[in-house]
Coordinates of C-alpha atoms in Angstrom, one line a residue:
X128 CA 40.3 -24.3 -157.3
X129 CA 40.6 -20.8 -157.1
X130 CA 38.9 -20.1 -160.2
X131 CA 35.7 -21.5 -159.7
X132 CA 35.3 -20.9 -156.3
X133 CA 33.0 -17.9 -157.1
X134 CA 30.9 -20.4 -159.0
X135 CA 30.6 -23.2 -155.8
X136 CA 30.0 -20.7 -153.6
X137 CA 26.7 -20.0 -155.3
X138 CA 25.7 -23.5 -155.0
X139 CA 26.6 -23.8 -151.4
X140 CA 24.9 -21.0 -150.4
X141 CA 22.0 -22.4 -152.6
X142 CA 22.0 -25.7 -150.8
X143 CA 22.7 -27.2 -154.0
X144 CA 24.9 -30.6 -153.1
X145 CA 27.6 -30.7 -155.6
X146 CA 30.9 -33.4 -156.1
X147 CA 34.2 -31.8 -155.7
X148 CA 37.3 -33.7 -157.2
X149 CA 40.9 -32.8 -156.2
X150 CA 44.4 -33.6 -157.4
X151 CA 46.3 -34.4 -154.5
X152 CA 49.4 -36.5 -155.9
X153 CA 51.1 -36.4 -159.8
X154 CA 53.8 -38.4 -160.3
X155 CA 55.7 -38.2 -163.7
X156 CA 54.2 -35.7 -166.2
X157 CA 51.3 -34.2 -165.7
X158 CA 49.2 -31.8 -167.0
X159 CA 48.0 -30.2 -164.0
X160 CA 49.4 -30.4 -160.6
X161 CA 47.8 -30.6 -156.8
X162 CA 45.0 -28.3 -155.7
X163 CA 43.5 -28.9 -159.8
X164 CA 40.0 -29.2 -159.1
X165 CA 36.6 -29.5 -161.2
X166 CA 33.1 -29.4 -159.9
X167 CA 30.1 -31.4 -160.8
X168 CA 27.2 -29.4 -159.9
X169 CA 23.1 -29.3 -160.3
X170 CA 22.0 -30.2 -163.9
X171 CA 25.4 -31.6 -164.4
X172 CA 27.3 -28.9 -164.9
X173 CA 31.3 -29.0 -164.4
X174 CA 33.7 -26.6 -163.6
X175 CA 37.2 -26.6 -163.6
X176 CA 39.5 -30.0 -164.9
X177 CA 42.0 -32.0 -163.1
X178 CA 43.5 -33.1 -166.2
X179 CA 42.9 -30.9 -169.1
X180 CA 40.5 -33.4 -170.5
X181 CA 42.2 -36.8 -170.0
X182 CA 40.1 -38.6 -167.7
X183 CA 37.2 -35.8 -167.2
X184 CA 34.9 -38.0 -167.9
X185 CA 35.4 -41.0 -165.6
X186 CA 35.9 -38.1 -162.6
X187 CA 32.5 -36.9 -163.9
X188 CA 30.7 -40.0 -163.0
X189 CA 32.6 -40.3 -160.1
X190 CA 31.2 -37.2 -158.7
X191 CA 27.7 -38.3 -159.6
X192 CA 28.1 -41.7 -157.4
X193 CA 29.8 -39.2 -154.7
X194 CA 27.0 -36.7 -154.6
X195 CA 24.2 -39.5 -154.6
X196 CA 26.1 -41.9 -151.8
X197 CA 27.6 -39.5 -149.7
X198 CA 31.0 -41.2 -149.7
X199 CA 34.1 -39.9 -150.6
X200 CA 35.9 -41.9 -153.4
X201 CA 39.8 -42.1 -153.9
X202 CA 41.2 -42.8 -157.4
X203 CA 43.9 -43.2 -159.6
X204 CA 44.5 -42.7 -163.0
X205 CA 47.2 -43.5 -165.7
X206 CA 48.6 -44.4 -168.9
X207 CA 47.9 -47.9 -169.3
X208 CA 50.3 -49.4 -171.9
X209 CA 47.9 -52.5 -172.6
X210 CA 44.9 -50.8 -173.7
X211 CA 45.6 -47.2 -175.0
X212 CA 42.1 -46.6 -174.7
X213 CA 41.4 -47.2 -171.3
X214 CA 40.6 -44.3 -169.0
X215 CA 44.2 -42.5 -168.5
X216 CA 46.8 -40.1 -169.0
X217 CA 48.0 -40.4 -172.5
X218 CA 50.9 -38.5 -171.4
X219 CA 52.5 -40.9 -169.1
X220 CA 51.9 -39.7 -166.2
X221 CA 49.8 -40.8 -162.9
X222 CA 47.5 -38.5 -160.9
X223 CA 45.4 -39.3 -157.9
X224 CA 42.6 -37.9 -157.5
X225 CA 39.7 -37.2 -154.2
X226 CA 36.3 -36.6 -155.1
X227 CA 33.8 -35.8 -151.7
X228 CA 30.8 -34.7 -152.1
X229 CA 30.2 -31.1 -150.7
X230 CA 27.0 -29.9 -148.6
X231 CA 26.6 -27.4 -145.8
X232 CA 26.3 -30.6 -143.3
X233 CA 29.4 -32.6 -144.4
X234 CA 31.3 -29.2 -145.2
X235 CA 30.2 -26.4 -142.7
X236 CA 33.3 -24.3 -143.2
X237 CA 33.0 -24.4 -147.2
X238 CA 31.3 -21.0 -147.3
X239 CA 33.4 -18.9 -145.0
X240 CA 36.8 -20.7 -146.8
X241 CA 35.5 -19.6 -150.7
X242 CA 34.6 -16.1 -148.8
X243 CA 38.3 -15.8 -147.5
X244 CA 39.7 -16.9 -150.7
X245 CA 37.8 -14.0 -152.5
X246 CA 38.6 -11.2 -149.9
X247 CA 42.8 -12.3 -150.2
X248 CA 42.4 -13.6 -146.3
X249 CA 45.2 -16.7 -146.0
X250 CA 43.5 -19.8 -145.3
X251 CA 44.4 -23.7 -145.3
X252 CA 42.1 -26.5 -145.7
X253 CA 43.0 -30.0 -144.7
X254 CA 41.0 -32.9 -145.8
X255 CA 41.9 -36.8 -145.1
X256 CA 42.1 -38.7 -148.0
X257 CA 43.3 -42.1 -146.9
X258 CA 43.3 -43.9 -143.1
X259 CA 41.2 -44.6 -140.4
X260 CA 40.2 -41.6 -140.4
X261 CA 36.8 -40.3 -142.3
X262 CA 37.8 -39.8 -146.1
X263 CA 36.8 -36.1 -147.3
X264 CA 36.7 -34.9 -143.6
X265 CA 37.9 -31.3 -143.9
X266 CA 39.1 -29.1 -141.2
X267 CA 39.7 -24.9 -142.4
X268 CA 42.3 -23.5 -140.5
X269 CA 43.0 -19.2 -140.5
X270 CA 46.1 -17.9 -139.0
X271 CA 43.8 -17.3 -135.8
X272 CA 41.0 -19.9 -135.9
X273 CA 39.8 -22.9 -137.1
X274 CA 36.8 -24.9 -138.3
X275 CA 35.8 -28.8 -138.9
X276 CA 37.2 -31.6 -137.7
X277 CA 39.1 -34.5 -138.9
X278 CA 37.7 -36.7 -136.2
X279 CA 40.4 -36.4 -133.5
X280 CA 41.1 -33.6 -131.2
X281 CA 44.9 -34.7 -131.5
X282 CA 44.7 -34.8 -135.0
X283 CA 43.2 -31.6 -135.0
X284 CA 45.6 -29.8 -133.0
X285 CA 48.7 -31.3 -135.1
X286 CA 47.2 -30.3 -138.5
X287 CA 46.6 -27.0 -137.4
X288 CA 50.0 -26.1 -136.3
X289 CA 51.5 -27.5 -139.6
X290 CA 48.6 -25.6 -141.4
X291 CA 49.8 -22.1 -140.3
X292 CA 53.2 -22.9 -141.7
X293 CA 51.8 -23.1 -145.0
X294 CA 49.6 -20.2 -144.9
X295 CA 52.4 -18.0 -146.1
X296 CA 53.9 -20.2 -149.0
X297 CA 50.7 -20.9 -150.6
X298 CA 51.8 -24.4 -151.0
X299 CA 49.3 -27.6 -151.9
X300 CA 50.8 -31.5 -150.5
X301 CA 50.5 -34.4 -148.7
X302 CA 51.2 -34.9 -145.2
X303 CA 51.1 -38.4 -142.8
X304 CA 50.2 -38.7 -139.5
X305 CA 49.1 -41.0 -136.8
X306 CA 45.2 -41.2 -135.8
X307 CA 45.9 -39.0 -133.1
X308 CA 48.3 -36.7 -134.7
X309 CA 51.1 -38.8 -134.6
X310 CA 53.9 -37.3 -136.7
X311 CA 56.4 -39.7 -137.0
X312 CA 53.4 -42.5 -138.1
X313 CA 51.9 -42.8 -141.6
X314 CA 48.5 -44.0 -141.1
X315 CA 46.7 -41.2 -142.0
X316 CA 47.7 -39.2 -145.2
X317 CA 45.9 -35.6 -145.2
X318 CA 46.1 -33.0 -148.2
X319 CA 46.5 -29.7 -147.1
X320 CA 45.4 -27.0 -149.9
X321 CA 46.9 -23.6 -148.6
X322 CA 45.4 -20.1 -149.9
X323 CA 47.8 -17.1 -150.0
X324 CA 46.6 -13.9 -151.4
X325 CA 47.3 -13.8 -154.2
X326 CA 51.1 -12.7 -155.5
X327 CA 51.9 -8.8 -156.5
X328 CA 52.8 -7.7 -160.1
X329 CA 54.4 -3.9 -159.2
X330 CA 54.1 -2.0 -162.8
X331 CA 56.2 0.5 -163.3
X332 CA 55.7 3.4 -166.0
X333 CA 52.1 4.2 -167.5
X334 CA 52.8 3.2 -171.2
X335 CA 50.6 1.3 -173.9
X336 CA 53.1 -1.5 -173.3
X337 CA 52.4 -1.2 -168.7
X338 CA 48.9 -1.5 -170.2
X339 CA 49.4 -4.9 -172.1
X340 CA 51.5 -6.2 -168.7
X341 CA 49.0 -5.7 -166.5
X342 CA 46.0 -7.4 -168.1
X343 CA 48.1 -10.7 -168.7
X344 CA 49.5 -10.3 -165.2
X345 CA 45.7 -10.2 -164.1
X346 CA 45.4 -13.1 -166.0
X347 CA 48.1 -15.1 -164.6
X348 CA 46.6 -14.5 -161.4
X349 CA 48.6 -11.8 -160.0
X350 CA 47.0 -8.4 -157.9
X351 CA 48.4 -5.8 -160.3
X352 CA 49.9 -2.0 -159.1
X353 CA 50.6 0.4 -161.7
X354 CA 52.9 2.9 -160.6
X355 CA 53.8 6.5 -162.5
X356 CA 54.6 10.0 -161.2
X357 CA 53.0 11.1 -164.1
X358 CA 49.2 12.1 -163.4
X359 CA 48.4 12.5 -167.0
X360 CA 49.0 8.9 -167.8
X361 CA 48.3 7.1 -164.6
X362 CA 44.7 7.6 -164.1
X363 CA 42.1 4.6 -163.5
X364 CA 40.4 5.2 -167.0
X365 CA 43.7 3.7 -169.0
X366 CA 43.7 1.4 -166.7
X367 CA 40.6 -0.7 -166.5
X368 CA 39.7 -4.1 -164.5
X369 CA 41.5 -4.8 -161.0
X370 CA 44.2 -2.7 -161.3
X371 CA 45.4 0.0 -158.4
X372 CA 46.7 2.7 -160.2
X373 CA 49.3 4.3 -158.3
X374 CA 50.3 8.0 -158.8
X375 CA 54.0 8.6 -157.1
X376 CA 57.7 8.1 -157.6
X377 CA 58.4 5.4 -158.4
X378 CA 61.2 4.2 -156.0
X379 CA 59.5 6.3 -152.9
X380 CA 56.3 3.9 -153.5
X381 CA 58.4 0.7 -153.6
X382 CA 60.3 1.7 -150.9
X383 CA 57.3 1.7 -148.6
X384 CA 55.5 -0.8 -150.8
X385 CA 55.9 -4.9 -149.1
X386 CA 57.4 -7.5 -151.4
X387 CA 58.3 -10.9 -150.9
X388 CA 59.3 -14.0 -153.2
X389 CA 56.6 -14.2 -155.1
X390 CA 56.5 -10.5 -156.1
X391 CA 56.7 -9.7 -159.9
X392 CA 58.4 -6.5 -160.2
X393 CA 58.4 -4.9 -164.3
X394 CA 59.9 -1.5 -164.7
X395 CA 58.9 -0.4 -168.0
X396 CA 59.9 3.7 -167.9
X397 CA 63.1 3.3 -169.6
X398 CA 64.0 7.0 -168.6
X399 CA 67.2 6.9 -165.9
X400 CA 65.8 9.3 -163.6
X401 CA 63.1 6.8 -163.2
X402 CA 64.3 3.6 -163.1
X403 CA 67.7 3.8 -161.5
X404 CA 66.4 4.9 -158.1
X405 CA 63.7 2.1 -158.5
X406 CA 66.1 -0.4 -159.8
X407 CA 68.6 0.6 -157.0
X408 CA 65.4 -0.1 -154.5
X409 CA 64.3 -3.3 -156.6
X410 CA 67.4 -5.1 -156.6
X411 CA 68.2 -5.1 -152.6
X412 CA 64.6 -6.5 -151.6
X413 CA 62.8 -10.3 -152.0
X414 CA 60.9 -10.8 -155.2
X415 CA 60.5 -13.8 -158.0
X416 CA 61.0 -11.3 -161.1
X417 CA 62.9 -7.9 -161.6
X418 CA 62.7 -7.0 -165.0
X419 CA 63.5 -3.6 -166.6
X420 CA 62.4 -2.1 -170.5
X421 CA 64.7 -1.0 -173.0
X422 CA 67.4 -1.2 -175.8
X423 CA 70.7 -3.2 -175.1
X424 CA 72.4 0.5 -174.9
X425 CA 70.0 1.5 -172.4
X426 CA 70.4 -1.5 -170.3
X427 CA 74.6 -0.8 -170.7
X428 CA 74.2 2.5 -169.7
X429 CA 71.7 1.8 -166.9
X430 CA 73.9 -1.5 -165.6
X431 CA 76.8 1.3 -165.2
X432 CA 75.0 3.9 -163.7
X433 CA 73.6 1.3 -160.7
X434 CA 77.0 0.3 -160.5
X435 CA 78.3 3.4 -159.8
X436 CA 75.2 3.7 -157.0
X437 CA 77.3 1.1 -155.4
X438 CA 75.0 -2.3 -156.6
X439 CA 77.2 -5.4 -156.4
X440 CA 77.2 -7.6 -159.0
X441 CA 75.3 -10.5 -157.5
X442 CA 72.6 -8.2 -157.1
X443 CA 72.9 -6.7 -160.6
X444 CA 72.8 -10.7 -161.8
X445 CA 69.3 -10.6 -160.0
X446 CA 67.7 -8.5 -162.9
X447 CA 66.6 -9.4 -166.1
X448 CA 66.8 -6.6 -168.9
X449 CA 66.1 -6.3 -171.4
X450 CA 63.0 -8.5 -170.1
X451 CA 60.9 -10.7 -172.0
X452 CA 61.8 -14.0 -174.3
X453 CA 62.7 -13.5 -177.6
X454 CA 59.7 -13.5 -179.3
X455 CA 59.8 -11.3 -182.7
X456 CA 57.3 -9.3 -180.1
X457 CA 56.5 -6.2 -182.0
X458 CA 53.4 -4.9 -180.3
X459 CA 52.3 -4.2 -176.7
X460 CA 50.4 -7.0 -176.4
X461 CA 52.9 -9.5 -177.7
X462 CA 55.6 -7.9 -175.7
X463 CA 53.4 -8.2 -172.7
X464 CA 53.2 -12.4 -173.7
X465 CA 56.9 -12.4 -174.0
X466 CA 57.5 -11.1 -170.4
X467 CA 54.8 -13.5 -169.2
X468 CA 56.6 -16.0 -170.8
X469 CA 59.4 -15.3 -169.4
X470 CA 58.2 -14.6 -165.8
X471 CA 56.6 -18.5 -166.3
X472 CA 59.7 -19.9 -167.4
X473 CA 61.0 -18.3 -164.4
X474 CA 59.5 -19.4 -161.8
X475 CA 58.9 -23.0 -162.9
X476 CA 62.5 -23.4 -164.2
X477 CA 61.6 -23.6 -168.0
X478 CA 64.4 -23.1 -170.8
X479 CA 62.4 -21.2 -172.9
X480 CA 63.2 -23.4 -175.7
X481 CA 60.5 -24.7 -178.0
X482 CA 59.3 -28.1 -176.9
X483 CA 60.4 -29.5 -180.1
X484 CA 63.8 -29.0 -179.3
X485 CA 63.9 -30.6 -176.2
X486 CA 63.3 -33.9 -174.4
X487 CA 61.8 -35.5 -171.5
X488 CA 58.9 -34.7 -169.1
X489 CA 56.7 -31.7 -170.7
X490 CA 55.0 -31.1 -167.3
X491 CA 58.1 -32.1 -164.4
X492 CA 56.9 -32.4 -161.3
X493 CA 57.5 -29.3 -159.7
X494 CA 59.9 -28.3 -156.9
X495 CA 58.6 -28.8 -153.2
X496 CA 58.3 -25.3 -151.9

């Protein structure tokens, strides 16, 4: 959804009605989990997929029929073993999938949500998808207001409080409730689609290789720092695109510098005076990913010197050097898709193995946050 927010928000403001569809439930594997969205808009453009091309078409005229009734429309697709050719998930999986159509009346929060979602402002949206209450009723909720409704001040008020508990986890799933927000009833299921800002990638050391990191860390979504106390090589022009470029110490910036667990932290100097100081910083604070450049004997020498700054050795197990999967990576840019690689792997629990070498589920359902 995030990606082609820019894009609906041009329609909205527009007054251009255009069908929405949402994962809001996989089950099995799937190729894209909840919160996928794709847009059918004016001249029938789409945007965006829900299943990386499975069952596009069937959402596509699903949106159509949304857009020109005004109804929201619950579906489900998946493999069916009958007929391989019928509309499904040649992977095996199941998804379910709400399409609503979206205009300024039946969404009037839709603009200021897409403008909080560009300016990094935390933001839930809640929409019913089953029950008595209206299907594709949305309600936006901020950590200190809200807007919509889902038909029942109750319901309202109960959605809201579970909202803001979400806000800071980023997380996208399914809640029940009761018609008047009921918590320990099931009648009405709600999808909540939360809107961190987006996760921090902290680059240290202004090398051709920090270069590479950044732009794939930009493209996985993350809001990239690169740090260097080195004025000559940390200056904006080797660093183009969103990308703060930090002049500083390294582990003085950190230190005042917030993180949390979905912080991506690369330290790429290689150079002791550098990176034991950061590392020393790195290792006692949250993050997802500490990962640290350099030859096996560098990473030896550097393990004993943050020993001997008193590190134990559950917090030297935290960091992963020397980063990256083994690739064959020879060049910045490949080294940079290595330590992507292994940042994904990471965080979704991946071997890192090829996928001909191992069995079961390609896309597992991920881990509830």
């Amino acid at each position: 959804m995030r990606e082609i927010l820019p894009a609906l928000e041009r329609w909205y403001a527009a007054r251009i009605p255009f069908g929405l569809a949402t994962v809001v439930a996989v089950s099995r594997s799937a190729p894209r989990g909840p919160g996928a969205a794709m847009a059918v808009g004016p001249d029938d453009e789409v945007l965006g997929s829900v299943s990386g091309g499975c069952v596009e078409g069937a959402v596509f005229e699903l949106a159509q029929e949304v857009v020109a009734s005004g109804a929201a429309r619950l579906a489900t697709f998946g493999y069916s073993d009958e007929d391989a050719f019928a509309v499904g998930l040649t992977c095996g999986g199941e998804i379910t999938v709400l399409v609503r159509p979206v205009t300024s009346g039946s969404d009037p929060a839709f603009g200021a949500v897409a403008a909080s979602v560009a300016a990094g402002e935390p933001v839930t949206v809640a929409t019913v998808v089953d029950g008595p209450a209206p299907r594709g009723a949305c309600l936006a909720v901020w950590p200190d207001t809200v807007a919509g409704t889902l038909g029942t001040v109750g319901l309202d008020a109960a959605v809201t409080a579970d909202a803001r508990g979400e806000l800071a986890l980023g997380a996208s799933l399914l809640r029940h409730y009761g018609p008047h927000g009921e918590r320990r009833e099931d009648t009405v299921t709600l999808f909540l689609q939360s809107f961190a800002p987006p996760p921090r990638m902290l680059v240290f050391g202004a090398i051709d290789y920090a270069a590479a990191v950044a732009r794939i860390g930009g493209f996985l979504g993350y809001r990239v720092t690169v740090c260097d106390a080195r004025p000559v090589f940390a200056t904006p022009k080797r660093f183009p695109g969103a990308v703060e470029v930090v002049v500083d110490w390294p582990h003085r910036y950190l230190r005042h510098t917030g993180t949390d667990e979905r912080t991506v932290i690369c330290v790429l100097t290689h150079d002791p005076k550098f990176d034991v100081p950061l590392l020393e910083e790195a290792l006692r604070r949250p993050a997802a990913y500490i990962g640290a450049m350099g030859s096996r004997r560098t990473h030896d020498e550097r393990r004993e010197r943050l020993t001997e700054a008193g590190l134990t050795e559950a917090e030297l197990a935290r960091l992963r050097s020397p980063l990256g999967l083994d690739l064959g990576a020879r060049t910045p840019e490949e080294v940079a898709v290595s330590v992507a690689a292994e940042i994904v792997a990471l965080r979704w629990g991946g071997s890192g193995a090829p996928l001909t070498a191992t069995a079961g589920a390609i896309h597992p359902p991920a881990a509830a946050p």
